[in-house]
């Protein structure tokens, strides 16, 4: 199976973007420093980096939740100044509303954009079915497990067929087995939809497994140190991918960046 | 009942799961009859001891009437009690209604405007420390003997818990939820009605419940101080006539009113507020 050809995907371009947070103590935090990035429509880009390197900042700039201090961000041809209608976001927490049923949670974006609910119900049901949650439509979030809830959050982000899907460590809170299942589901879904994905993680394996391209970031100030293409065949499977030659090399290359920065140690030291 | 369930389990092992589930819906497993009705049993026991003691000690009904006599009196004087109850109930509901109508907007002002927060919140906290019942004589002085001082007292006393609970409910919202709906392009009005208000509802109902019981206290105290009608006034009158049985009958009526109001509020809460966590 080949990677999708970018039907429905949005293009992203980031030019000279700097983000400085002014804190209460008066000290400025240079979260991002002159970031330049272009993302092809329909590609899956993962972004790895240690805590505090500005990954979430990059995502919230693209989501239109924060303003850049300098530079411009574009999604397709429009400059991002407020949340873009073609963008869907999945956060680290599932952020489901406990007073709404699963179906109503998935339909929240439709309601907020004041679109006719009827037109989206069947799509919501189909999405839930695809992630193995058929029959849970009328249940409430507390009745679901962590993994199931995060699946609902993904369906909610996908309900409007977003051209750009932003994901901020979406599986960070899940156990290893559930996470692997979710990674496979996400890959399958992306191969079907062909939208553009920016996937943030601090798990190198996860990034290499999923992405066409891995951006490696380092902190203070946040920069992209390495932009690595991953040309492995799809679908990729966590159980098999270790045997594929390119996989281990890509991981080593990324680790070397972190080792050079002293973020990871090259060998065991006493 | 417990016995029947066990037998069903034993005779139809194939449906054991279903049986347990069905049994659980009706009662918690392993609870005996005594455990389930423990509160009721204790209350009945206390009443029985009371009744017995009054009968055999021969204590005067001016000092302590027996429970049966109190109940009998409630029946014979039912129209009287109800006519005064309607007065008190109206005072409670007016004061409480006013407290909701003004309290929730005040909480919104405090939440949305920093200036209002700075101006109103310390003032509220200051007033909060005054025992509101201490204002009752002053209210009578300014507002007379009619409805006004009782409604005002019921309002004043229930207003603060409603404001504070609503404000805290609005302020304690997870910032992530706000970002979530903003990323969908929500306006502030949408954010309020889709996220802020529903998320604050458990807190708001907490404040409403406290406010409700306080409003009853406010109205009754108002009637103690100066009134011509109402359950509080009836009690004072019974007191002055050494009619202790009527006094007790009034207490029961007040309690019944409070419990009924609380129950109605609880039912509304059940309909409106969802559980954040699964019940254990
Ligand atoms: N609202 C804010 N105000 C001030 N400083 C902030 C704010 N948000 C982030 N920062 C700072 O900006 C830097 C980058 O933060 P960011 O959340 O983007 O990191 P991250 O890469 O997502 O980290 P993590 O992997 O821990 O989620 C950090 O030093 C952080 O302290
Ligand atoms: Mg982050």
Coordinates of C-alpha atoms and ligand atoms in Angstrom, one line a residue:
Chain A
X1 CA 0.0 0.0 0.0
X2 CA 1.3 3.5 -0.9
X3 CA 1.2 6.6 1.1
X4 CA -1.9 8.7 0.2
X5 CA -1.6 11.4 -2.4
X6 CA -2.8 14.3 -0.4
X7 CA -6.4 14.5 -1.3
X8 CA -8.1 16.7 1.4
X9 CA -4.8 17.6 3.0
X10 CA -3.9 21.2 3.8
X11 CA -0.5 22.8 3.1
X12 CA 1.4 24.5 6.0
X13 CA 4.1 27.1 5.8
X14 CA 5.9 28.7 8.7
X15 CA 8.2 31.5 8.0
X16 CA 10.7 32.9 10.5
X17 CA 8.4 32.3 13.4
X18 CA 9.6 33.4 16.8
X19 CA 7.6 33.1 20.0
X20 CA 8.6 34.8 23.2
X21 CA 6.5 34.4 26.3
X22 CA 6.6 37.3 28.7
X23 CA 6.4 35.8 32.2
X24 CA 5.2 37.5 35.4
X25 CA 8.8 37.5 36.8
X26 CA 9.8 39.7 33.9
X27 CA 12.1 37.1 32.3
X28 CA 11.3 36.4 28.7
X29 CA 11.1 32.7 27.6
X30 CA 12.3 32.2 24.1
X31 CA 10.0 29.2 23.3
X32 CA 10.6 29.2 19.5
X33 CA 13.4 30.9 17.6
X34 CA 13.0 31.7 13.8
X35 CA 11.4 28.5 12.8
X36 CA 11.0 27.8 9.1
X37 CA 8.9 24.9 7.9
X38 CA 6.9 23.8 5.0
X39 CA 4.6 20.8 5.1
X40 CA 3.3 19.2 2.0
X41 CA -0.4 18.5 1.8
X42 CA -1.2 15.0 3.0
X43 CA 2.0 14.3 4.7
X44 CA 2.5 12.9 8.2
X45 CA 5.0 14.9 10.1
X46 CA 6.1 14.0 13.6
X47 CA 7.9 16.4 15.9
X48 CA 10.1 15.0 18.7
X49 CA 12.1 16.9 21.3
X50 CA 12.7 17.0 25.0
X51 CA 10.3 18.6 27.4
X52 CA 10.1 22.4 27.1
X53 CA 11.5 22.7 23.6
X54 CA 8.4 24.4 22.3
X55 CA 6.5 21.6 20.7
X56 CA 3.2 22.5 22.2
X57 CA 3.9 26.2 21.4
X58 CA 4.4 25.4 17.8
X59 CA 1.1 23.5 17.8
X60 CA -0.9 26.2 19.6
X61 CA 0.4 28.7 17.1
X62 CA -0.9 26.6 14.2
X63 CA -4.1 26.0 16.0
X64 CA -4.6 29.8 16.3
X65 CA -4.6 29.7 20.1
X66 CA -1.5 31.8 20.5
X67 CA 0.0 34.6 18.5
X68 CA 3.5 34.5 17.1
X69 CA 5.8 37.2 18.3
X70 CA 7.4 37.4 14.9
X71 CA 6.9 35.7 11.5
X72 CA 3.9 34.3 9.7
X73 CA 2.1 31.0 9.7
X74 CA 0.0 29.9 6.8
X75 CA -2.5 27.1 6.3
X76 CA -3.2 26.7 2.6
X77 CA -3.2 30.3 1.5
X78 CA -4.6 32.0 4.6
X79 CA -2.5 33.5 7.3
X80 CA -3.3 32.1 10.8
X81 CA -4.6 34.8 13.1
X82 CA -7.4 32.9 14.7
X83 CA -8.4 29.2 14.8
X84 CA -8.6 27.9 11.2
X85 CA -11.8 26.0 10.3
X86 CA -9.9 23.3 8.5
X87 CA -7.8 22.4 11.6
X88 CA -8.7 19.7 14.1
X89 CA -6.7 19.3 17.3
X90 CA -6.2 16.4 19.6
X91 CA -4.7 17.3 23.0
X92 CA -2.7 15.2 25.5
X93 CA -5.8 14.9 27.7
X94 CA -8.9 13.6 26.0
X95 CA -10.9 16.7 27.2
X96 CA -14.2 15.0 26.8
X97 CA -17.2 16.8 28.3
X98 CA -18.6 14.4 31.0
X99 CA -22.1 15.8 30.7
X100 CA -22.4 14.9 27.1
X101 CA -22.9 11.5 25.5
X102 CA -20.1 10.1 23.3
X103 CA -22.0 11.0 20.2
X104 CA -22.6 14.6 21.4
X105 CA -18.9 14.9 22.3
X106 CA -18.0 13.9 18.8
X107 CA -20.5 16.4 17.4
X108 CA -19.3 19.3 19.5
X109 CA -17.3 21.0 16.7
X110 CA -20.3 20.8 14.4
X111 CA -22.5 22.5 17.0
X112 CA -19.9 25.2 17.7
X113 CA -19.7 26.0 14.0
X114 CA -23.5 26.0 13.8
X115 CA -23.7 23.4 11.1
X116 CA -26.7 21.2 10.7
X117 CA -26.3 18.4 13.2
X118 CA -28.3 15.9 11.2
X119 CA -25.8 16.0 8.4
X120 CA -23.0 14.8 10.7
X121 CA -24.7 12.2 12.8
X122 CA -24.1 9.3 10.4
X123 CA -20.5 10.4 9.9
X124 CA -19.9 10.5 13.6
X125 CA -21.3 7.0 13.9
X126 CA -19.1 5.8 11.1
X127 CA -16.0 7.3 12.8
X128 CA -16.8 5.7 16.1
X129 CA -17.4 2.4 14.3
X130 CA -13.9 2.7 12.7
X131 CA -12.2 3.0 16.1
X132 CA -14.2 0.1 17.5
X133 CA -16.7 2.2 19.5
X134 CA -19.9 1.3 17.7
X135 CA -22.6 0.9 20.3
X136 CA -21.1 3.5 22.7
X137 CA -22.8 6.5 21.2
X138 CA -25.2 7.0 24.1
X139 CA -22.7 6.3 26.8
X140 CA -21.0 9.0 28.9
X141 CA -17.3 9.5 29.1
X142 CA -16.8 8.2 32.7
X143 CA -18.0 4.8 31.4
X144 CA -15.1 4.5 29.0
X145 CA -11.5 3.5 29.5
X146 CA -8.6 6.0 28.9
X147 CA -7.8 4.5 25.5
X148 CA -11.5 4.6 24.4
X149 CA -11.8 8.2 25.5
X150 CA -8.8 9.2 23.5
X151 CA -10.3 7.5 20.5
X152 CA -13.4 9.6 21.0
X153 CA -11.3 12.7 21.1
X154 CA -9.7 11.7 17.8
X155 CA -13.2 11.2 16.2
X156 CA -14.1 14.6 17.5
X157 CA -11.1 16.1 15.8
X158 CA -11.9 14.2 12.6
X159 CA -15.7 14.9 12.4
X160 CA -15.2 17.9 10.1
X161 CA -12.6 16.2 7.9
X162 CA -9.9 18.6 8.9
X163 CA -7.3 19.3 6.2
X164 CA -4.7 19.6 9.0
X165 CA -4.8 17.4 12.1
X166 CA -2.7 18.6 15.0
X167 CA -1.9 16.1 17.7
X168 CA -0.1 17.0 20.9
X169 CA 1.2 13.8 22.6
X170 CA -2.2 12.3 22.2
X171 CA -1.2 8.8 23.5
X172 CA 1.2 10.0 26.3
X173 CA -1.3 9.0 29.0
X174 CA -2.0 5.5 27.7
X175 CA -0.4 2.2 28.6
X176 CA 2.0 0.6 26.1
X177 CA -0.4 -2.0 24.7
X178 CA -3.3 0.4 24.2
X179 CA -0.8 2.9 22.7
X180 CA 0.4 0.5 20.1
X181 CA -3.2 -0.3 19.1
X182 CA -3.9 3.4 18.8
X183 CA -0.8 4.0 16.7
X184 CA -2.0 1.4 14.3
X185 CA -5.5 2.8 14.2
X186 CA -4.2 6.3 13.6
X187 CA -2.0 5.1 10.7
X188 CA -4.9 3.3 9.1
X189 CA -7.2 6.3 9.5
X190 CA -4.6 8.6 8.0
X191 CA -4.0 6.3 5.1
X192 CA -7.7 6.4 4.4
X193 CA -8.3 10.1 4.8
X194 CA -5.0 11.5 3.4
X195 CA -5.0 14.7 5.5
X196 CA -2.0 16.5 6.7
X197 CA -0.9 15.5 10.2
X198 CA 1.5 17.2 12.7
X199 CA 2.1 14.7 15.4
X200 CA 3.9 15.8 18.5
X201 CA 5.6 13.2 20.7
X202 CA 8.7 12.7 22.8
X203 CA 8.9 9.0 21.8
X204 CA 11.5 8.6 19.0
X205 CA 10.2 5.1 18.0
X206 CA 6.7 6.4 17.8
X207 CA 7.7 9.3 15.6
X208 CA 9.7 7.1 13.2
X209 CA 7.0 4.5 13.1
X210 CA 4.3 6.9 12.0
X211 CA 5.8 9.7 10.1
X212 CA 7.0 10.6 6.6
X213 CA 9.2 13.2 8.1
X214 CA 10.5 13.7 11.6
X215 CA 11.4 17.1 13.0
X216 CA 13.9 16.9 15.8
X217 CA 13.7 20.0 18.1
X218 CA 16.0 21.2 20.9
X219 CA 15.3 23.7 23.6
X220 CA 16.3 27.2 24.7
X221 CA 15.7 28.6 22.2
X222 CA 13.4 26.1 20.5
X223 CA 14.8 25.2 17.1
X224 CA 14.5 22.4 14.5
X225 CA 17.9 20.6 14.5
X226 CA 17.1 17.9 12.1
X227 CA 14.5 17.3 9.4
X228 CA 14.6 13.6 8.6
X229 CA 12.6 11.8 5.9
X230 CA 11.5 8.3 6.7
X231 CA 11.0 6.4 3.5
X232 CA 9.7 3.1 4.8
X233 CA 6.8 1.2 3.2
X234 CA 3.4 1.3 4.8
X235 CA 1.5 0.1 6.6
X236 CA 4.2 -0.1 9.2
X237 CA 3.8 -2.3 12.2
X238 CA 5.6 -1.9 15.5
X239 CA 6.3 -5.6 15.8
X240 CA 7.9 -5.8 12.4
X241 CA 9.4 -2.4 11.9
X242 CA 12.5 -3.2 14.0
X243 CA 13.6 -5.7 11.3
X244 CA 13.4 -3.1 8.5
X245 CA 16.9 -1.7 8.0
X246 CA 16.0 2.0 7.5
X247 CA 14.1 2.1 10.8
X248 CA 17.0 1.5 13.1
X249 CA 19.2 3.9 11.2
X250 CA 16.6 6.7 11.5
X251 CA 16.3 6.1 15.2
X252 CA 20.1 6.2 15.6
X253 CA 20.3 9.4 13.6
X254 CA 17.8 11.1 15.8
X255 CA 19.4 9.9 19.0
X256 CA 22.7 11.3 17.8
X257 CA 21.2 14.8 17.7
X258 CA 20.1 14.4 21.3
X259 CA 23.4 12.9 22.4
X260 CA 25.3 15.8 20.8
X261 CA 23.2 18.2 22.8
X262 CA 23.7 16.2 26.0
X263 CA 20.0 15.4 26.2
X264 CA 20.6 11.7 25.8
X265 CA 23.8 9.9 26.9
X266 CA 25.7 7.9 24.3
X267 CA 26.7 5.1 26.7
X268 CA 26.4 4.1 30.3
X269 CA 28.6 6.2 32.5
X270 CA 29.3 5.7 36.2
Chain B
X1 CA -35.1 -11.7 49.0
X2 CA -31.5 -12.5 49.4
X3 CA -32.5 -16.1 49.7
X4 CA -34.4 -16.1 46.4
X5 CA -31.4 -14.6 44.6
X6 CA -29.1 -17.3 45.9
X7 CA -31.5 -20.0 44.8
X8 CA -31.8 -18.6 41.4
X9 CA -28.0 -18.5 41.1
X10 CA -27.8 -22.1 42.2
X11 CA -30.5 -23.5 40.0
X12 CA -29.5 -21.6 36.8
X13 CA -25.8 -21.4 36.7
X14 CA -25.9 -20.3 33.0
X15 CA -27.6 -17.0 33.9
X16 CA -25.5 -16.3 37.0
X17 CA -24.1 -13.1 35.6
X18 CA -27.5 -11.7 34.7
X19 CA -28.9 -12.6 38.1
X20 CA -26.2 -10.8 39.9
X21 CA -26.6 -7.7 37.7
X22 CA -30.4 -7.6 38.1
X23 CA -30.0 -8.0 41.9
X24 CA -27.5 -5.2 42.0
X25 CA -29.9 -2.8 40.4
X26 CA -32.4 -3.2 43.2
X27 CA -30.1 -3.4 46.2
X28 CA -26.5 -3.6 47.1
X29 CA -25.4 -7.2 47.6
X30 CA -24.6 -8.4 51.1
X31 CA -26.7 -5.7 52.8
X32 CA -29.1 -7.0 55.3
X33 CA -32.6 -5.6 55.9
X34 CA -31.4 -3.9 59.1
X35 CA -28.4 -2.3 57.3
X36 CA -30.5 -0.9 54.5
X37 CA -33.0 0.8 56.8
X38 CA -30.7 1.6 59.7
X39 CA -31.6 5.3 59.8
X40 CA -35.3 4.7 59.8
X41 CA -34.9 2.0 62.5
X42 CA -32.9 4.4 64.7
X43 CA -35.5 7.2 64.2
X44 CA -38.4 4.8 65.1
X45 CA -36.5 3.5 68.1
X46 CA -35.9 7.0 69.4
X47 CA -39.6 7.9 68.9
X48 CA -40.7 4.8 70.7
X49 CA -38.4 5.5 73.7
X50 CA -39.7 9.1 73.8
X51 CA -43.3 7.9 73.6
X52 CA -42.8 5.3 76.3
X53 CA -40.9 7.7 78.6
X54 CA -43.6 10.4 78.3
X55 CA -46.3 7.9 79.1
X56 CA -44.7 6.2 82.1
X57 CA -43.0 9.2 83.7
X58 CA -46.2 11.2 83.5
X59 CA -44.3 14.3 82.5
X60 CA -46.6 17.3 81.8
X61 CA -47.4 17.9 78.1
X62 CA -46.5 21.6 78.7
X63 CA -43.0 20.4 79.2
X64 CA -42.7 17.5 76.7
X65 CA -45.6 16.2 74.6
X66 CA -45.5 12.7 73.3
X67 CA -44.8 12.0 69.6
X68 CA -48.3 10.6 69.1
X69 CA -49.9 13.7 70.5
X70 CA -47.8 15.9 68.3
X71 CA -48.8 13.9 65.2
X72 CA -52.5 14.0 66.3
X73 CA -52.2 17.8 66.7
X74 CA -50.7 18.1 63.2
X75 CA -53.8 16.4 61.9
X76 CA -56.3 18.4 63.9
X77 CA -54.6 21.8 63.3
X78 CA -53.7 21.0 59.7
X79 CA -55.5 23.9 58.1
X80 CA -54.0 26.3 60.6
X81 CA -50.5 25.0 60.0
X82 CA -50.9 25.1 56.3
X83 CA -52.2 28.6 56.2
X84 CA -49.1 29.8 58.1
X85 CA -46.8 27.5 56.1
X86 CA -48.0 29.2 52.9
X87 CA -46.9 32.5 54.3
X88 CA -43.5 31.3 55.3
X89 CA -43.0 29.3 52.0
X90 CA -43.7 32.4 50.0
X91 CA -41.2 34.4 52.0
X92 CA -38.6 31.6 51.6
X93 CA -39.2 31.3 47.8
X94 CA -39.2 35.0 47.2
X95 CA -36.0 35.6 49.1
X96 CA -34.3 32.5 47.6
X97 CA -35.5 33.4 44.1
X98 CA -34.1 36.9 44.5
X99 CA -30.8 35.4 45.7
X100 CA -30.6 33.2 42.6
X101 CA -31.6 36.0 40.3
X102 CA -29.0 38.4 41.7
X103 CA -26.4 36.0 42.9
X104 CA -25.6 34.3 39.6
X105 CA -25.3 37.5 37.7
X106 CA -23.1 38.9 40.5
X107 CA -20.9 35.8 40.2
X108 CA -20.7 36.4 36.4
X109 CA -19.6 40.0 37.0
X110 CA -16.9 38.8 39.4
X111 CA -15.7 36.2 37.0
X112 CA -15.6 38.3 33.9
X113 CA -14.4 41.6 35.2
X114 CA -11.2 42.0 37.2
X115 CA -12.4 45.4 38.4
X116 CA -15.6 43.9 39.7
X117 CA -13.7 41.1 41.3
X118 CA -11.4 43.6 43.1
X119 CA -14.4 45.7 44.1
X120 CA -17.0 43.2 45.0
X121 CA -15.2 40.1 46.4
X122 CA -13.5 41.7 49.5
X123 CA -16.8 43.5 50.2
X124 CA -18.7 40.2 50.0
X125 CA -16.2 38.5 52.2
X126 CA -16.6 41.3 54.7
X127 CA -20.3 41.1 54.7
X128 CA -20.0 37.3 54.9
X129 CA -18.6 37.6 58.4
X130 CA -21.6 39.4 59.7
X131 CA -24.1 36.9 61.1
X132 CA -27.1 38.0 58.9
X133 CA -29.6 37.1 61.6
X134 CA -28.1 39.9 63.6
X135 CA -29.6 42.3 61.0
X136 CA -33.1 41.1 61.7
X137 CA -34.1 43.8 64.2
X138 CA -32.6 46.5 62.0
X139 CA -34.6 45.2 59.0
X140 CA -37.8 45.4 61.0
X141 CA -36.9 48.9 62.0
X142 CA -36.5 50.0 58.3
X143 CA -38.9 47.7 56.5
X144 CA -41.7 47.2 59.0
X145 CA -43.7 44.1 60.0
X146 CA -44.8 42.9 56.6
X147 CA -43.2 40.6 54.0
X148 CA -40.3 42.8 53.3
X149 CA -37.9 42.2 56.2
X150 CA -38.4 38.3 56.0
X151 CA -37.8 38.2 52.3
X152 CA -34.8 40.5 52.7
X153 CA -33.4 38.3 55.4
X154 CA -34.0 35.1 53.4
X155 CA -32.4 36.8 50.4
X156 CA -29.3 38.1 52.3
X157 CA -28.6 34.9 54.0
X158 CA -28.8 32.7 50.9
X159 CA -27.2 35.2 48.5
X160 CA -23.6 34.7 49.6
X161 CA -23.2 31.0 49.3
X162 CA -24.8 31.1 45.8
X163 CA -22.4 33.8 44.7
X164 CA -19.3 32.2 46.2
X165 CA -20.1 28.7 44.9
X166 CA -20.9 29.9 41.4
X167 CA -17.8 32.0 41.2
X168 CA -15.6 29.2 42.4
X169 CA -17.3 26.8 39.9
X170 CA -16.6 29.2 37.0
X171 CA -13.0 29.8 38.1
X172 CA -12.1 26.2 38.5
X173 CA -12.6 25.3 34.9
X174 CA -9.8 23.3 33.2
X175 CA -8.0 25.7 30.9
X176 CA -7.6 22.8 28.4
X177 CA -11.3 22.8 27.8
X178 CA -11.3 26.5 27.0
X179 CA -8.5 25.9 24.5
X180 CA -10.4 23.0 23.0
X181 CA -13.5 24.9 22.2
X182 CA -11.5 28.0 21.1
X183 CA -9.6 25.7 18.6
X184 CA -13.0 24.9 17.2
X185 CA -13.7 28.6 16.7
X186 CA -16.1 29.1 19.7
X187 CA -17.2 32.6 20.7
X188 CA -17.1 33.6 24.3
X189 CA -20.9 33.1 24.5
X190 CA -20.6 29.6 23.1
X191 CA -17.7 28.9 25.5
X192 CA -19.9 30.0 28.3
X193 CA -23.0 27.9 27.4
X194 CA -21.2 24.8 26.1
X195 CA -18.4 24.6 28.7
X196 CA -18.3 27.1 31.5
X197 CA -21.9 26.8 32.7
X198 CA -22.3 23.0 32.5
X199 CA -18.9 22.6 34.2
X200 CA -19.8 24.9 37.0
X201 CA -23.2 23.3 37.6
X202 CA -22.2 20.9 40.3
X203 CA -20.7 23.8 42.3
X204 CA -23.7 26.0 41.6
X205 CA -26.0 23.3 42.9
X206 CA -23.9 23.0 46.0
X207 CA -24.4 26.7 46.6
X208 CA -28.1 26.4 45.8
X209 CA -28.5 23.7 48.4
X210 CA -26.8 25.6 51.2
X211 CA -28.7 28.7 50.2
X212 CA -32.0 26.8 50.3
X213 CA -31.6 25.7 53.9
X214 CA -30.3 29.1 54.9
X215 CA -33.3 30.9 53.3
X216 CA -35.7 28.8 55.5
X217 CA -33.7 29.9 58.5
X218 CA -33.7 33.5 57.4
X219 CA -37.5 33.6 56.9
X220 CA -38.2 31.9 60.3
X221 CA -35.8 34.2 62.2
X222 CA -37.5 37.2 60.5
X223 CA -40.8 35.9 61.8
X224 CA -39.5 35.5 65.3
X225 CA -38.4 39.1 65.5
X226 CA -41.7 40.7 64.3
X227 CA -44.6 39.2 62.4
X228 CA -48.3 38.7 62.3
X229 CA -48.3 35.4 60.3
X230 CA -46.0 32.6 59.4
X231 CA -44.7 29.4 61.0
X232 CA -42.1 31.3 63.1
X233 CA -44.8 33.6 64.4
X234 CA -47.1 30.6 65.1
X235 CA -44.3 29.1 67.1
X236 CA -43.7 32.2 69.2
X237 CA -47.5 32.4 69.8
X238 CA -47.6 28.7 70.9
X239 CA -44.6 29.5 73.2
X240 CA -46.4 32.4 74.9
X241 CA -49.4 30.2 75.5
X242 CA -47.4 27.3 76.8
X243 CA -48.9 25.2 74.0
X244 CA -45.8 23.0 73.6
X245 CA -47.6 20.5 71.5
X246 CA -48.4 23.1 68.9
X247 CA -44.9 24.3 69.2
X248 CA -43.5 20.9 68.3
X249 CA -46.1 20.5 65.6
X250 CA -44.8 23.7 64.0
X251 CA -41.2 22.5 64.2
X252 CA -42.2 19.4 62.4
X253 CA -44.0 21.4 59.8
X254 CA -40.9 23.7 59.3
X255 CA -38.7 20.6 59.0
X256 CA -41.2 19.0 56.5
X257 CA -41.1 22.2 54.4
X258 CA -37.3 22.3 54.4
X259 CA -37.0 18.6 53.5
X260 CA -39.5 18.9 50.7
X261 CA -37.8 21.9 49.2
X262 CA -34.4 20.2 49.5
X263 CA -35.9 17.0 47.9
X264 CA -37.3 19.0 44.9
X265 CA -33.9 20.7 44.5
X266 CA -32.2 17.3 44.6
X267 CA -34.5 16.0 41.9
X268 CA -33.8 19.0 39.7
X269 CA -30.1 18.5 40.3
X270 CA -30.4 14.8 39.3
X271 CA -32.0 15.8 36.0
X272 CA -29.6 18.7 35.2
X273 CA -26.2 17.7 36.6
X274 CA -24.3 14.7 35.3
X275 CA -21.9 12.6 37.3
X276 CA -18.2 13.4 36.7
X277 CA -17.2 10.0 37.9
X278 CA -18.8 6.6 37.8
X279 CA -20.7 5.8 41.0
X280 CA -18.9 3.1 43.0
Ligands
LIG1 N1 1.8 30.4 28.6 C1 3.1 30.4 28.8 N2 3.7 31.4 29.5 C2 5.0 31.4 29.7 N3 5.9 30.5 29.3 C3 5.4 29.4 28.6 C4 4.0 29.3 28.3 N4 3.8 28.2 27.6 C5 5.0 27.6 27.5 N5 6.0 28.4 28.1 C6 7.4 28.1 28.1 O1 7.8 27.9 26.8 C7 8.7 26.8 26.7 C8 8.1 25.8 25.7 O2 6.9 25.2 26.2 P1 6.1 24.1 25.5 O3 4.9 23.9 26.3 O4 5.9 24.6 24.0 O5 7.1 22.9 25.5 P2 6.9 21.4 25.0 O6 8.0 21.1 24.1 O7 5.5 21.2 24.6 O8 7.2 20.6 26.4 P3 6.5 19.2 26.9 O9 7.1 18.1 26.1 O10 6.9 19.1 28.3 O11 5.0 19.3 26.6 C9 8.9 26.2 28.1 O12 10.1 26.7 28.6 C10 7.7 26.8 28.8 O13 8.0 27.0 30.1
LIG2 MG1 3.8 20.0 25.4

